Tab-separated table of C-alpha atoms in Angstrom:
chain	number	residue	atom	x	y	z
A	1	UNK	CA	-8.292	26.738	-10.158
A	2	UNK	CA	-5.518	29.111	-11.320
A	3	UNK	CA	-8.052	31.884	-11.863
A	4	UNK	CA	-9.297	31.463	-8.296
A	5	UNK	CA	-5.716	31.708	-6.964
A	6	UNK	CA	-5.126	34.903	-8.942
A	7	UNK	CA	-8.367	36.422	-7.630
A	8	UNK	CA	-7.342	35.485	-4.081
A	9	UNK	CA	-3.907	37.082	-4.558
A	10	UNK	CA	-5.429	40.306	-5.925
A	11	UNK	CA	-7.791	40.460	-2.940
A	12	UNK	CA	-4.871	39.976	-0.532
A	13	UNK	CA	-2.851	42.716	-2.265
A	14	UNK	CA	-5.668	45.268	-2.169
A	15	UNK	CA	-4.393	46.741	1.115
A	16	UNK	CA	-0.671	46.272	0.405
A	17	UNK	CA	1.414	49.204	-0.876
A	18	UNK	CA	4.244	48.462	-3.297
A	19	UNK	CA	7.443	50.340	-4.126
A	20	UNK	CA	8.709	49.292	-7.582
A	21	UNK	CA	12.235	50.395	-8.572
A	22	UNK	CA	13.492	49.865	-12.149
A	23	UNK	CA	15.662	52.045	-14.380
A	24	UNK	CA	14.936	50.374	-17.732
A	25	UNK	CA	11.902	52.091	-19.273
A	26	UNK	CA	10.713	49.110	-21.345
A	27	UNK	CA	10.969	46.664	-18.420
A	28	UNK	CA	9.350	49.139	-16.030
A	29	UNK	CA	6.337	49.810	-18.251
A	30	UNK	CA	5.832	46.122	-19.130
A	31	UNK	CA	6.041	45.043	-15.485
A	32	UNK	CA	3.791	47.867	-14.282
A	33	UNK	CA	1.122	46.703	-16.729
A	34	UNK	CA	0.970	43.471	-14.688
A	35	UNK	CA	1.486	44.979	-11.236
A	36	UNK	CA	-1.294	47.526	-11.803
A	37	UNK	CA	-3.732	44.620	-12.092
A	38	UNK	CA	-2.685	43.322	-8.671
A	39	UNK	CA	-1.876	46.298	-6.438
A	40	UNK	CA	-4.025	49.322	-5.699
A	41	UNK	CA	-1.149	51.504	-4.447
A	42	UNK	CA	2.203	51.540	-6.279
A	43	UNK	CA	5.111	53.949	-5.818
A	44	UNK	CA	7.403	53.942	-8.860
A	45	UNK	CA	11.091	54.947	-8.904
A	46	UNK	CA	13.466	55.117	-11.872
A	47	UNK	CA	16.703	54.487	-9.909
A	48	UNK	CA	17.933	53.513	-6.453
A	49	UNK	CA	18.347	57.066	-5.253
A	50	UNK	CA	14.762	57.920	-6.129
A	51	UNK	CA	13.619	54.609	-4.634
A	52	UNK	CA	15.333	55.332	-1.323
A	53	UNK	CA	13.790	58.811	-1.122
A	54	UNK	CA	10.328	57.463	-1.919
A	55	UNK	CA	10.709	54.821	0.767
A	56	UNK	CA	11.880	57.323	3.385
A	57	UNK	CA	8.952	59.622	2.564
A	58	UNK	CA	6.422	56.760	2.750
A	59	UNK	CA	8.017	54.311	5.197
A	60	UNK	CA	4.820	53.945	7.232
A	61	UNK	CA	2.851	53.079	4.089
A	62	UNK	CA	5.104	50.836	1.971
A	63	UNK	CA	4.737	47.104	2.741
A	64	UNK	CA	6.632	45.561	-0.181
A	65	UNK	CA	9.590	46.543	-2.394
A	66	UNK	CA	10.414	45.051	-5.789
A	67	UNK	CA	13.731	46.320	-7.087
A	68	UNK	CA	16.259	45.888	-9.860
A	69	UNK	CA	19.956	45.555	-8.936
A	70	UNK	CA	21.941	47.375	-11.622
A	71	UNK	CA	20.782	51.008	-11.621
A	72	UNK	CA	22.380	54.463	-11.891
A	73	UNK	CA	23.005	56.880	-9.008
A	74	UNK	CA	22.366	54.209	-6.356
A	75	UNK	CA	22.276	50.526	-7.235
A	76	UNK	CA	19.740	48.089	-5.821
A	77	UNK	CA	22.142	46.536	-3.331
A	78	UNK	CA	23.078	49.876	-1.793
A	79	UNK	CA	19.443	50.941	-1.699
A	80	UNK	CA	18.435	47.717	0.064
A	81	UNK	CA	21.279	48.149	2.555
A	82	UNK	CA	20.163	51.707	3.349
A	83	UNK	CA	16.518	50.666	3.719
A	84	UNK	CA	17.444	47.702	5.927
A	85	UNK	CA	19.256	50.112	8.263
A	86	UNK	CA	15.919	51.847	8.800
A	87	UNK	CA	13.608	48.833	8.665
A	88	UNK	CA	14.757	45.225	8.989
A	89	UNK	CA	11.262	43.825	8.430
A	90	UNK	CA	9.972	45.411	5.211
A	91	UNK	CA	9.546	42.697	2.576
A	92	UNK	CA	11.918	42.998	-0.402
A	93	UNK	CA	11.934	41.107	-3.726
A	94	UNK	CA	14.911	41.405	-6.077
A	95	UNK	CA	14.037	41.548	-9.797
A	96	UNK	CA	17.187	40.858	-11.816
A	97	UNK	CA	18.691	39.325	-14.931
A	98	UNK	CA	20.425	35.933	-15.023
A	99	UNK	CA	23.834	37.594	-15.467
A	100	UNK	CA	23.410	39.337	-12.091
A	101	UNK	CA	23.299	36.072	-10.124
A	102	UNK	CA	26.704	36.893	-8.611
A	103	UNK	CA	24.905	39.439	-6.439
A	104	UNK	CA	22.512	36.899	-4.940
A	105	UNK	CA	24.806	35.960	-2.041
A	106	UNK	CA	24.879	39.601	-0.957
A	107	UNK	CA	21.100	39.911	-1.158
A	108	UNK	CA	20.709	36.800	0.988
A	109	UNK	CA	22.900	38.402	3.650
A	110	UNK	CA	20.638	41.470	3.499
A	111	UNK	CA	17.595	39.319	4.213
A	112	UNK	CA	15.858	39.600	0.838
A	113	UNK	CA	12.543	37.719	0.835
A	114	UNK	CA	12.291	36.608	-2.802
A	115	UNK	CA	13.632	36.772	-6.364
A	116	UNK	CA	12.194	37.386	-9.813
A	117	UNK	CA	14.212	36.684	-12.967
A	118	UNK	CA	14.011	38.787	-16.147
A	119	UNK	CA	12.207	38.438	-18.467
A	120	UNK	CA	9.285	38.280	-16.051
A	121	UNK	CA	6.958	35.287	-16.190
A	122	UNK	CA	3.518	35.857	-14.679
A	123	UNK	CA	3.506	32.372	-13.119
A	124	UNK	CA	6.773	33.147	-11.301
A	125	UNK	CA	5.413	36.529	-10.180
A	126	UNK	CA	2.203	35.038	-8.756
A	127	UNK	CA	4.099	32.261	-6.995
A	128	UNK	CA	6.574	34.664	-5.388
A	129	UNK	CA	3.917	37.202	-4.442
A	130	UNK	CA	1.661	34.533	-2.916
A	131	UNK	CA	4.484	33.549	-0.576
A	132	UNK	CA	5.521	37.039	0.560
A	133	UNK	CA	1.978	38.453	0.737
A	134	UNK	CA	1.102	35.854	3.362
A	135	UNK	CA	4.072	37.063	5.421
A	136	UNK	CA	2.954	40.682	5.059
A	137	UNK	CA	-0.648	39.826	5.992
A	138	UNK	CA	0.469	37.995	9.136
A	139	UNK	CA	2.629	40.969	10.153
A	140	UNK	CA	-0.249	43.393	9.581
A	141	UNK	CA	-2.520	41.179	11.679
A	142	UNK	CA	0.082	41.052	14.467
A	143	UNK	CA	0.458	44.856	14.475
A	144	UNK	CA	-3.335	45.313	14.476
A	145	UNK	CA	-3.692	42.946	17.443
A	146	UNK	CA	-0.858	44.702	19.255
A	147	UNK	CA	-2.530	48.085	18.743
A	148	UNK	CA	-5.818	46.635	19.982
A	149	UNK	CA	-4.118	45.358	23.133
A	150	UNK	CA	-2.513	48.752	23.704
A	151	UNK	CA	-5.920	50.428	23.362
A	152	UNK	CA	-7.428	47.919	25.789
A	153	UNK	CA	-4.596	48.552	28.226
A	154	UNK	CA	-5.101	52.322	27.983
A	155	UNK	CA	-8.853	51.982	28.614
A	156	UNK	CA	-8.487	49.634	31.578
A	157	UNK	CA	-5.744	51.801	33.074
A	158	UNK	CA	-8.157	54.743	33.111
A	159	UNK	CA	-11.146	52.851	34.476
A	160	UNK	CA	-9.671	50.154	36.752
A	161	UNK	CA	-7.329	49.773	39.727
A	162	UNK	CA	-4.639	47.373	38.543
A	163	UNK	CA	-1.584	45.782	40.090
A	164	UNK	CA	0.472	42.727	39.176
A	165	UNK	CA	2.683	40.561	41.344
A	166	UNK	CA	4.955	37.596	40.845
A	167	UNK	CA	4.267	34.219	42.479
A	168	UNK	CA	5.827	35.435	45.726
A	169	UNK	CA	3.511	38.423	45.992
A	170	UNK	CA	6.127	40.991	44.948
A	171	UNK	CA	4.630	43.886	42.986
A	172	UNK	CA	5.802	44.037	39.352
A	173	UNK	CA	3.320	46.544	37.922
A	174	UNK	CA	0.825	49.170	39.122
A	175	UNK	CA	-1.268	51.604	37.131
A	176	UNK	CA	-1.939	55.245	37.921
A	177	UNK	CA	-5.290	54.510	39.595
A	178	UNK	CA	-3.620	52.055	41.978
A	179	UNK	CA	-1.055	54.703	42.963
A	180	UNK	CA	-3.816	57.258	43.579
A	181	UNK	CA	-5.802	54.882	45.796
A	182	UNK	CA	-2.800	53.552	47.716
A	183	UNK	CA	-1.115	56.922	48.206
A	184	UNK	CA	2.227	55.493	47.044
A	185	UNK	CA	4.340	56.355	44.005
A	186	UNK	CA	5.064	53.657	41.433
A	187	UNK	CA	8.754	53.656	42.422
A	188	UNK	CA	7.744	53.013	46.040
A	189	UNK	CA	5.556	50.028	45.113
A	190	UNK	CA	7.541	48.109	42.482
A	191	UNK	CA	9.624	45.384	44.101
A	192	UNK	CA	7.739	45.532	47.391
A	193	UNK	CA	5.438	42.842	48.831
A	194	UNK	CA	1.776	43.464	48.095
A	195	UNK	CA	0.902	43.799	51.777
A	196	UNK	CA	2.621	47.209	51.733
A	197	UNK	CA	-0.854	48.566	50.982
A	198	UNK	CA	-2.593	46.374	53.585
A	199	UNK	CA	-5.099	48.153	55.768
A	200	UNK	CA	-4.353	47.640	59.479
A	201	UNK	CA	-7.719	45.917	59.933
A	202	UNK	CA	-7.063	43.376	57.160
A	203	UNK	CA	-5.420	40.153	58.367
A	204	UNK	CA	-2.109	39.178	56.755
A	205	UNK	CA	-3.604	35.751	55.962
A	206	UNK	CA	-5.678	37.412	53.201
A	207	UNK	CA	-2.496	38.377	51.366
A	208	UNK	CA	-1.015	34.918	51.849
A	209	UNK	CA	-4.102	33.487	50.142
A	210	UNK	CA	-3.701	35.996	47.302
């Protein structure tokens, strides 16, 4: 059962890119030995300053950040704050020691998504990752669907004559084809009743039915 869950998690993480930030060499190498078995793409930083630069250079790629708190040059809290200013949605897990628990209140305010306690236990890692990976997968699915809708909209706008009205027949949207056929500009149509484009031979009752 556990083996199946691990295999499922690895499959889910195959298209998720991770940024791992840790200044302690021993901890970094030991943790990477585990993370390498789960993630295909991992960006590794040795301090907060390097982590921030890596994120900024790969913001469109990185889906998940696992970071230490106490680090030189730029600590984890400051790095998270800077990243959150650029992206409020990227998933962040704090990886810290028990004696750093005083920082947890600040990380909660920053919207951190999960916590890992040193020394790392694989069961805790899998449990935390399973929770946040589902969130990432749902977000990726939402973005993919949104892009698909935008593509559909672009295609229909090129091939169809489209207008939208509210329940009172007032125009709320027209595409370029509609403007070309009607002879009106978009600014002249929005907010006007739909019968503005009525042909003289068409009875007004037709628009009432619409």
